[in-house]
Tab-separated table of C-alpha atoms in Angstrom:
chain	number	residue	atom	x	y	z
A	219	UNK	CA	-17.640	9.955	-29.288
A	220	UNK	CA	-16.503	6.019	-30.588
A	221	UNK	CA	-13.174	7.203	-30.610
A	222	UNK	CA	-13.536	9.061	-26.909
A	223	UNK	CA	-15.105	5.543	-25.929
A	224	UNK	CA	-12.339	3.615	-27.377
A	225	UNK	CA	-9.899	5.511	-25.669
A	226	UNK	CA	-11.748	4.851	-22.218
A	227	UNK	CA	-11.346	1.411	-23.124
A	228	UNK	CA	-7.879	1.227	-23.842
A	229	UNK	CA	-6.828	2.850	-20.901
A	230	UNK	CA	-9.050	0.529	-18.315
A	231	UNK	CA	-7.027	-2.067	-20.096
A	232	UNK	CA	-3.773	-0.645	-19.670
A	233	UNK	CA	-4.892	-0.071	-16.029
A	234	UNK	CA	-5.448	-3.978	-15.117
A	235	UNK	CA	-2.300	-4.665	-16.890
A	236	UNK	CA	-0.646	-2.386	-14.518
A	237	UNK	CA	-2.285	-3.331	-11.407
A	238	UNK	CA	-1.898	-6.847	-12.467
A	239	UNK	CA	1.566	-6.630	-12.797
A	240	UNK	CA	1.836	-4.861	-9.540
A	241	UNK	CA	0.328	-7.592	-8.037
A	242	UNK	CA	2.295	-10.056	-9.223
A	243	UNK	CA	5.395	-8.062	-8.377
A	244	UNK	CA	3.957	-8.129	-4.528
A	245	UNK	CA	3.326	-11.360	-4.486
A	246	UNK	CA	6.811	-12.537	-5.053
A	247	UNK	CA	8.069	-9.910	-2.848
A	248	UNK	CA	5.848	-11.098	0.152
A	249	UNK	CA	7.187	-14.832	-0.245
A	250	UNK	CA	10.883	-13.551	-0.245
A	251	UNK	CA	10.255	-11.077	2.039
A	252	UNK	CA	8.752	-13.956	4.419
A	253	UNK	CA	11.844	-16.556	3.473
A	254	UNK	CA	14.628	-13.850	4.801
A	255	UNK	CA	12.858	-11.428	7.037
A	256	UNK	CA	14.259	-8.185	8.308
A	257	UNK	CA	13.398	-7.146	11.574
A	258	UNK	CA	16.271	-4.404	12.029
A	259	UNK	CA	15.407	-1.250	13.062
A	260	UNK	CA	16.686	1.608	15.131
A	261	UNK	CA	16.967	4.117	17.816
A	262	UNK	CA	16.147	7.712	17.394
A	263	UNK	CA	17.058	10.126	20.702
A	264	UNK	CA	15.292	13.260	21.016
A	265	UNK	CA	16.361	15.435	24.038
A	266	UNK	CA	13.651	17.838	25.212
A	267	UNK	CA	15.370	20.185	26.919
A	268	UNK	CA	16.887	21.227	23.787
A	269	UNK	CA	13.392	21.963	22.287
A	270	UNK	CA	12.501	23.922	25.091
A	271	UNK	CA	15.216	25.879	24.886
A	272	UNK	CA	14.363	26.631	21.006
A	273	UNK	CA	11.183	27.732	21.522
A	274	UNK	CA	11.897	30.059	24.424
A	275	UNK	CA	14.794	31.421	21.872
A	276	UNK	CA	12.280	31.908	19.436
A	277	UNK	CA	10.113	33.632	21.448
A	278	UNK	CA	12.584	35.554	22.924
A	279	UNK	CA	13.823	36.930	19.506
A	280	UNK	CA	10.418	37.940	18.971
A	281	UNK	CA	9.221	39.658	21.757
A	282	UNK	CA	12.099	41.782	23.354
A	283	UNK	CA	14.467	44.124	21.430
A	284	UNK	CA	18.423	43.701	21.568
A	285	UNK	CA	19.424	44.990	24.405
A	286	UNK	CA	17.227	43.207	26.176
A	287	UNK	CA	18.010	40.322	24.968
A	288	UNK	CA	21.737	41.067	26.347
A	289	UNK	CA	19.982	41.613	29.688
A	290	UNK	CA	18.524	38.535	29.682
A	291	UNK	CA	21.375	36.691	28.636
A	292	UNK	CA	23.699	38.126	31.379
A	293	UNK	CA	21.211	37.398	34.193
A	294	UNK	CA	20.610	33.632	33.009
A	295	UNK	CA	24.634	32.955	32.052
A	296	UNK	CA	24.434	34.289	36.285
A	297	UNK	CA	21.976	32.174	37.151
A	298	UNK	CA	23.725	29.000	35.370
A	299	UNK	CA	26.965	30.001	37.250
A	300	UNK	CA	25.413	29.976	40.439
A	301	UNK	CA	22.993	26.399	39.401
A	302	UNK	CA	25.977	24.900	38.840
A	303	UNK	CA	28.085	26.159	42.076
A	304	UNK	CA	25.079	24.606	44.525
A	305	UNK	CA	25.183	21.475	42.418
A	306	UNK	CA	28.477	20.884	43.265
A	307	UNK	CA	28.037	21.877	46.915
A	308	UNK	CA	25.349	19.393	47.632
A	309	UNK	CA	27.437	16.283	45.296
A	310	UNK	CA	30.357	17.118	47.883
A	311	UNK	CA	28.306	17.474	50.936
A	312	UNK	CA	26.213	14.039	50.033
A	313	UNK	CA	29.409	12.934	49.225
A	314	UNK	CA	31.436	13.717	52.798
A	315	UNK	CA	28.063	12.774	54.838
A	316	UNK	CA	28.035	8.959	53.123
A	317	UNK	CA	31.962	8.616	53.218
A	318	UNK	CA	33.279	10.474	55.308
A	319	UNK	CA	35.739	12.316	52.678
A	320	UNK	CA	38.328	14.787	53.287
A	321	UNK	CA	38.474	18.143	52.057
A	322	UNK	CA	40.495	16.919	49.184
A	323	UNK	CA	38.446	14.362	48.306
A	324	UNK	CA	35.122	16.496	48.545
A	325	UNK	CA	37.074	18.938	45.700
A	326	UNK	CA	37.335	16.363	42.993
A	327	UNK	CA	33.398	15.578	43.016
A	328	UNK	CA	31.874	15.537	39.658
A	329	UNK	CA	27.959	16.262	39.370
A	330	UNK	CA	26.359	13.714	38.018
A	331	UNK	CA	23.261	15.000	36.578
A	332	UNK	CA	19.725	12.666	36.501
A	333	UNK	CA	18.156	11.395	32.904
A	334	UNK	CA	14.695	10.754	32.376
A	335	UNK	CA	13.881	8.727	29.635
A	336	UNK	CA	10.444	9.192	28.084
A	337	UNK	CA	8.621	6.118	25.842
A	338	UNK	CA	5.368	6.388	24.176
A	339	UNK	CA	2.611	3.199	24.121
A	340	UNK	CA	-0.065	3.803	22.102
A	341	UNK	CA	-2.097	0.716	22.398
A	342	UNK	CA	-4.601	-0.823	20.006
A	343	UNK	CA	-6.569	-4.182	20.910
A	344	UNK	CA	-3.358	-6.263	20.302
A	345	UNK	CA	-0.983	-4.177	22.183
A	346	UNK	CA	0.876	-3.860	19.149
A	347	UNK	CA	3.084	-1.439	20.527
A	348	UNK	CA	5.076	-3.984	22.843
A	349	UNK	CA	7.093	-4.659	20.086
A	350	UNK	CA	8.541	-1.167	19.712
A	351	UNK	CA	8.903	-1.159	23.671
A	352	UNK	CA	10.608	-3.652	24.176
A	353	UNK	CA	13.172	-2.932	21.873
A	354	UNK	CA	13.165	0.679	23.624
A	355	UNK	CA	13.907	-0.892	27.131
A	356	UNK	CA	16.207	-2.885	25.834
A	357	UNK	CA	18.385	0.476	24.544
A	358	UNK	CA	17.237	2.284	27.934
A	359	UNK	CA	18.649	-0.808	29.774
A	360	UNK	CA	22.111	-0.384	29.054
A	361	UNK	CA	22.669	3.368	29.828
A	362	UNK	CA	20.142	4.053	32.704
A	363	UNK	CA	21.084	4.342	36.438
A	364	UNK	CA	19.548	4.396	39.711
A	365	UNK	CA	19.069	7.528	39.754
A	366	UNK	CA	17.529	7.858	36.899
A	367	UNK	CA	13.890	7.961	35.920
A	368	UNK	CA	11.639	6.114	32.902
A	369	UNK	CA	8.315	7.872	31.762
A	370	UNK	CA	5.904	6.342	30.029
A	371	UNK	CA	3.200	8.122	28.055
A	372	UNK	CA	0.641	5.568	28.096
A	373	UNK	CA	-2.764	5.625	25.921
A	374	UNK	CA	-5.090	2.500	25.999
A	375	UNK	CA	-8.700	0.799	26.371
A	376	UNK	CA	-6.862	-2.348	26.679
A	377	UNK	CA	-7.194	-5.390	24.421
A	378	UNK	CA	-6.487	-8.917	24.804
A	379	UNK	CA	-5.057	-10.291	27.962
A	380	UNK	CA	-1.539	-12.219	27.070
A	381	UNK	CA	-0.858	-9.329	25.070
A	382	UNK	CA	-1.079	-6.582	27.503
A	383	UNK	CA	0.191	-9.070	30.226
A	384	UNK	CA	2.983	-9.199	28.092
A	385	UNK	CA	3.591	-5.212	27.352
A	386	UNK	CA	3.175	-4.829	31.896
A	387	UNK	CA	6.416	-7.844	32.171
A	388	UNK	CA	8.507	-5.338	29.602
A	389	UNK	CA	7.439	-2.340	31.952
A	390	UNK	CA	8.502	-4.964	34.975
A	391	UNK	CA	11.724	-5.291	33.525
A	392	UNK	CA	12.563	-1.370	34.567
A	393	UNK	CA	11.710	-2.101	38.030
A	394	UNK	CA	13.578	-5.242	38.441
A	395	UNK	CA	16.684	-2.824	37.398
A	396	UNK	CA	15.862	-0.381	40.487
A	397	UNK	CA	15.320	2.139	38.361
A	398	UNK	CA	11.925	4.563	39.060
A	399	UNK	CA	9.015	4.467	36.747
A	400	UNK	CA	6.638	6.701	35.603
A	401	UNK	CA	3.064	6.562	33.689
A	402	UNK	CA	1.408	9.614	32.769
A	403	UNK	CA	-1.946	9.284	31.777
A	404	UNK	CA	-3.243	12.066	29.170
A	405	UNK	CA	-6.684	10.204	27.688
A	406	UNK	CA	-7.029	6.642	28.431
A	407	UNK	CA	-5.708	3.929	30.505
A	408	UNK	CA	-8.001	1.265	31.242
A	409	UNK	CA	-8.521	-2.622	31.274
A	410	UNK	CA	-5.389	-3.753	29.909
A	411	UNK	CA	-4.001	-0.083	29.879
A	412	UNK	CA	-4.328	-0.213	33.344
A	413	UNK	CA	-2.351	-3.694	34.206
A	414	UNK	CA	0.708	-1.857	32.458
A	415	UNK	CA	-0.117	1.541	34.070
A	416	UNK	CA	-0.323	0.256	38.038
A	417	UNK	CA	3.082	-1.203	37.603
A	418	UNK	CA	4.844	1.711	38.010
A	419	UNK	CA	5.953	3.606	41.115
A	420	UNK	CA	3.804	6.901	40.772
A	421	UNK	CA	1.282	7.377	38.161
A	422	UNK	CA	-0.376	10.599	37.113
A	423	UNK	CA	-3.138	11.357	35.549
A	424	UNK	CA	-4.490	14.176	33.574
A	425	UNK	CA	-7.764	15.458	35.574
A	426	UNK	CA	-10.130	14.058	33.166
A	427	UNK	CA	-8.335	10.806	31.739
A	428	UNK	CA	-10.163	8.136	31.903
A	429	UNK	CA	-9.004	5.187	34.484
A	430	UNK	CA	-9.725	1.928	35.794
A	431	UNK	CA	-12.180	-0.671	33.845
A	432	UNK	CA	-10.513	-3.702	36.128
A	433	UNK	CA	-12.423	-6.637	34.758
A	434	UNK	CA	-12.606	-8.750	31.989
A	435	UNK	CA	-15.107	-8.930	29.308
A	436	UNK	CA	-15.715	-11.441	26.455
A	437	UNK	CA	-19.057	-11.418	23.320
A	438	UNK	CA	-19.048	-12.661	20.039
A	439	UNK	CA	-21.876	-13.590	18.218
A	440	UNK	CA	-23.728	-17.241	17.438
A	441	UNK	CA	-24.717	-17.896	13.679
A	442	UNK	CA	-26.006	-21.261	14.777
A	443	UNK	CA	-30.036	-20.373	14.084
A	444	UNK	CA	-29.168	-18.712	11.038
A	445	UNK	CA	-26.945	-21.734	9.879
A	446	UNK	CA	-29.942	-24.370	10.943
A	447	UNK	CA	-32.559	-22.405	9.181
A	448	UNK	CA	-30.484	-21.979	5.445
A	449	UNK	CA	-29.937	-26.383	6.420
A	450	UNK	CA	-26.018	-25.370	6.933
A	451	UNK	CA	-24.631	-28.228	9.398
A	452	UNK	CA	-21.498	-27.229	11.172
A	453	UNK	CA	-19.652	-29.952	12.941
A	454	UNK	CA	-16.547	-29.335	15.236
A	455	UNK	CA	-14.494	-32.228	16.329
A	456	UNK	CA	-12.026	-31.843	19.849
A	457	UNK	CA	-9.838	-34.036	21.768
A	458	UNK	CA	-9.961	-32.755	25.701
A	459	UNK	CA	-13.349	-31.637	27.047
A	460	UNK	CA	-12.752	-28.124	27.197
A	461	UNK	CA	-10.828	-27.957	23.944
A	462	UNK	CA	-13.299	-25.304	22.881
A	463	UNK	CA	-16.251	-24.178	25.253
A	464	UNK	CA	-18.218	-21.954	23.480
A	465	UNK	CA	-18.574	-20.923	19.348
A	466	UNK	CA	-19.964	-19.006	17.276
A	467	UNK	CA	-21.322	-21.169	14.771
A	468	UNK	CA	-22.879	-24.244	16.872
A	469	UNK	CA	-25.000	-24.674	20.040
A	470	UNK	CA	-23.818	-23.637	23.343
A	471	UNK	CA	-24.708	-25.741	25.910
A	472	UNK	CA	-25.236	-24.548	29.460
A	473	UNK	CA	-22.232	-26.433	30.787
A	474	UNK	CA	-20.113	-24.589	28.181
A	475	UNK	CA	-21.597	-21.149	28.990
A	476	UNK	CA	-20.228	-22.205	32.478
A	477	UNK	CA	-16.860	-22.857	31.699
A	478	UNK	CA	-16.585	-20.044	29.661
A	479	UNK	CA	-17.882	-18.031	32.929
A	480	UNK	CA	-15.299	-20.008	34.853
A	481	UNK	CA	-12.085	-18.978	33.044
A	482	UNK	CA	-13.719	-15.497	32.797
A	483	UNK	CA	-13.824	-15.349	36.554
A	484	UNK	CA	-10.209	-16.576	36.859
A	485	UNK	CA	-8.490	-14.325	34.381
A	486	UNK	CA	-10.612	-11.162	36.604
A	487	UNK	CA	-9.001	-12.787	39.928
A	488	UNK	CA	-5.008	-12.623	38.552
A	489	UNK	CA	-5.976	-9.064	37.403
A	490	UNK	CA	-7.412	-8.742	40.780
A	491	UNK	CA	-4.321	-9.865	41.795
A	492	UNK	CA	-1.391	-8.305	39.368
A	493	UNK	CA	-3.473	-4.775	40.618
A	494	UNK	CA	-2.696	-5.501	44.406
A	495	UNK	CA	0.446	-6.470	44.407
A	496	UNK	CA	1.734	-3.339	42.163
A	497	UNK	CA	-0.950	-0.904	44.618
A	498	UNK	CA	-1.138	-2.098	47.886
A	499	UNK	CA	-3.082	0.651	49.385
A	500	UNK	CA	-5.496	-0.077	46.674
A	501	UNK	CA	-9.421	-1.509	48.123
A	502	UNK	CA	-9.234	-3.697	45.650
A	503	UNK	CA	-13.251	-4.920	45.731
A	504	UNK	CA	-14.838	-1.577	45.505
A	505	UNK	CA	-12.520	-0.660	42.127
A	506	UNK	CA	-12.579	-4.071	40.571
A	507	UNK	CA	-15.873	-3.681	39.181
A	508	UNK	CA	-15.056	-3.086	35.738
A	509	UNK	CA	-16.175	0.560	36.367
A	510	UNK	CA	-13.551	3.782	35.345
A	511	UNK	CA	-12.955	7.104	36.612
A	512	UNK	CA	-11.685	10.111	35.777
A	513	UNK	CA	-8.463	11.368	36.978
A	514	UNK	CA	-9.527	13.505	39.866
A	515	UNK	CA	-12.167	10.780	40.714
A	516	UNK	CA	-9.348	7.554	40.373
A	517	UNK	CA	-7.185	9.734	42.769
A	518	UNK	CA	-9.520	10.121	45.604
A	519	UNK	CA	-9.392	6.206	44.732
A	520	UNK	CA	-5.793	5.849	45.196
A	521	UNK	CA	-5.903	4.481	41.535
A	522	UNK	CA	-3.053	7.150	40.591
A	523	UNK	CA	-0.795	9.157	42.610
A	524	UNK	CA	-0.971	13.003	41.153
A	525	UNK	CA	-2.829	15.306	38.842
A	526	UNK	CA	-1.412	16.853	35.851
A	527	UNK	CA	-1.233	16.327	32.334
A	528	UNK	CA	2.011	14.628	30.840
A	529	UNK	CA	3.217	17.754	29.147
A	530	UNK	CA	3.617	19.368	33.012
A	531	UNK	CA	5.459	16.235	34.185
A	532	UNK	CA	8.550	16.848	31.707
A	533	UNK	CA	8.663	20.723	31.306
A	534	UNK	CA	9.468	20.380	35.558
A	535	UNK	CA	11.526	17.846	35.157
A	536	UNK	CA	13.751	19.593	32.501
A	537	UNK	CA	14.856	21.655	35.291
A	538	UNK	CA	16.579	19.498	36.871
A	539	UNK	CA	17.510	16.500	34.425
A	540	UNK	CA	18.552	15.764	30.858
A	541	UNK	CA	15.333	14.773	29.337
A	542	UNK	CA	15.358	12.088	26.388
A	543	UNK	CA	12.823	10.509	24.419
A	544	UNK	CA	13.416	7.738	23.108
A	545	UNK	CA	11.510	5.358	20.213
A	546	UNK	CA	12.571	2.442	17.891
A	547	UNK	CA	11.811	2.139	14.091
A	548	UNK	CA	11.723	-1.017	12.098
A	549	UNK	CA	13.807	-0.943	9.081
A	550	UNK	CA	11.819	-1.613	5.588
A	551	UNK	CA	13.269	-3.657	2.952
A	552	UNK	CA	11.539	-2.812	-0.525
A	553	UNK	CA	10.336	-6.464	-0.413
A	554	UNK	CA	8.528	-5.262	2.990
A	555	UNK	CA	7.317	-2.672	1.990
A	556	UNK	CA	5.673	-3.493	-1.736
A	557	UNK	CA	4.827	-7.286	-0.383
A	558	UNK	CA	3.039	-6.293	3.322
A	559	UNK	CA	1.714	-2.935	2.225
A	560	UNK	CA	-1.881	-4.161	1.137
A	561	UNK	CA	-1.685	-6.820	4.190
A	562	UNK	CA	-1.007	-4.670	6.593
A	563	UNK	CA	-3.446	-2.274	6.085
A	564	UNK	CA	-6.158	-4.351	5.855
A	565	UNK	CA	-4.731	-5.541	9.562
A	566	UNK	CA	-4.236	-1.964	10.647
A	567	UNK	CA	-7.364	-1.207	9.482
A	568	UNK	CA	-9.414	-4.420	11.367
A	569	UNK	CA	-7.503	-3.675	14.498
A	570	UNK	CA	-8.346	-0.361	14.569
A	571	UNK	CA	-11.876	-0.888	14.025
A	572	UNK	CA	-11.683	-3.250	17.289
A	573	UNK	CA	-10.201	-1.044	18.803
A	574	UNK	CA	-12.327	1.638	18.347
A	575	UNK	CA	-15.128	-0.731	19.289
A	576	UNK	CA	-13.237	-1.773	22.556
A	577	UNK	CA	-12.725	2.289	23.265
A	578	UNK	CA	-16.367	2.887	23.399
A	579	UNK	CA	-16.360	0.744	26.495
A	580	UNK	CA	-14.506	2.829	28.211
A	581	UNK	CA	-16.355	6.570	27.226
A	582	UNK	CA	-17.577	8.224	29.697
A	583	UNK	CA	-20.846	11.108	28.946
């Protein structure tokens, strides 16, 4: 038993010396890591109609025997033949109609076939996502035409304002190219979710997603009674009257309350705002109440354009375009990785506790 016990003992030791060493060996990373920083990532492409395909093949293999597989594969090569043959017809028709080709002109059309590029946003309480985004748009930016199409499958309670203010100007940067947007709506999009979602040109909505929540809320606690009665002072010092309105560890007065009110008020009236200019057709007072809706509900709303669940959206629109998603991946340096690790989840883990928090908000039965 002494010798089991000092045993234990030497190992906790050699266990501190390890983590301590660990911990040093962090430590030094993180202050390198923060002296040259490496913020270069990359793009990774991902074309859907290719899985689509595969699991059709799969299935295929699986449930029909060889010949008629050959069947199947001699009707389709048909039907390709004859896709392909009214593609053409209609480039050289659109073609001769808009300018005014001959003949021989109208023979050396090429079909140029639509893209739809598809982004996720998840969004937390800091729209941390916006920084994967933007570097997304960025790539989409210098391939996509007119006639092509951006989707966005977007998933958010919203979070703070200049962050998700932010995320909707990235999503405004599509539309200042001409080029359509999309938001499909599977869960969640409101508050913040919803200033990126009402951007876009058509939005849909799965039926029982939840939309809407246009206002603007505010709480934190006041330790100020509990401070006074342990005989804690807390003094604050400010230059400019409205430096700081309210806090959470002195007395508010009424005339901060207000001005805390005030800019509340404000911030709801650019929402307000941002949500008519982007939806028109919108009646903007009965929605902005801070209330959400499901999907079928926000429709009858005009809060969203369509029903249907984002999956739907991009199975039809294989069909008829080259379907890509698209996401972008920081690189890691070892530094990164050993010196942020702990930091980073503690953030990860705080912001997805608010966010969790700010989520209940927005649950509906």
């Amino acid at each position: 038993m002494e010798f089991l016990a000092e045993y234990g003992i030497f190992l906790l030791k050699a266990l501190t010396i390890v983590v301590s060493i660990v911990l040093v060996i962090a430590g030094v990373a993180a202050v390198s890591g923060k002296q040259k920083p490496n913020h270069d990532g990359f793009i990774t492409v991902n074309k859907v109609n290719d899985d689509l395909d595969d699991y059709k093949e799969i299935l295929e293999e699986n449930l029909y025997d060889k010949d008629e597989l050959k069947e199947l594969e001699k009707a389709r090569d048909k039907e390709d033949k004859e896709k392909v043959k009214a593609e053409k017809a209609k480039a050289k028709a659109d073609k001769k109609a808009g300018k005014g080709a001959g003949e021989d002109d109208v023979d050396t059309v090429e079909v140029i076939k639509k893209r739809v590029f598809v982004l996720d946003f998840d969004g937390d309480i800091k729209a941390s996502a916006a920084d994967f985004m933007r570097e997304e748009i960025t790539a989409i930016l210098t391939m996509a035409r007119k006639e092509d199409e951006v989707v966005v499958r977007l998933e958010s309670g919203g979070g703070m304002v200049h962050s998700y203010g932010l995320a909707s100007s990235q999503l405004q940067r599509i539309k200042d190219k001409g080029i359509p947007l999309t938001v499909c709506i599977d869960k969640v999009a409101a508050s913040g979710g919803y200033m990126m979602a009402c951007i876009a040109d058509k939005i849909v909505s799965a039926p029982f997603a939840i939309v809407g929540s246009i206002g603007v809320v505010a709480q934190l606690p006041n330790f100020s009674r509990l401070l006074k009665k342990h005989d804690v002072d807390f003094e604050m010092f400010t230059a400019g009257e409205y430096k700081r309105t309210v806090t959470m560890f002195g007395h508010n007065s009424a005339k901060a309350k207000d001005k805390f009110r005030e800019d509340l008020e404000e911030t709801h009236v650019l929402f307000k705002n941002h949500v008519t200019r982007f939806r028109p057709g919108l009646n903007i007072e009965e929605v902005a109440t801070g209330d959400t809706w499901y999907g079928q509900d926000a429709l009858e709303n005009k809060l969203v354009d369509q029903l249907g669940t984002s999956d739907d959206y991009l199975v039809a629109a294989c069909n008829d375009a080259d379907v890509f998603e698209v996401s972008y991946e920081f690189k890691k340096s070892l530094q990164e990785k050993l010196g942020f690790a702990v930091q980073m989840g503690v953030e990860k883990a705080a912001t997805r506790f608010l966010t969790i928090m700010n989520a209940q908000t927005h649950t509906k039965g």
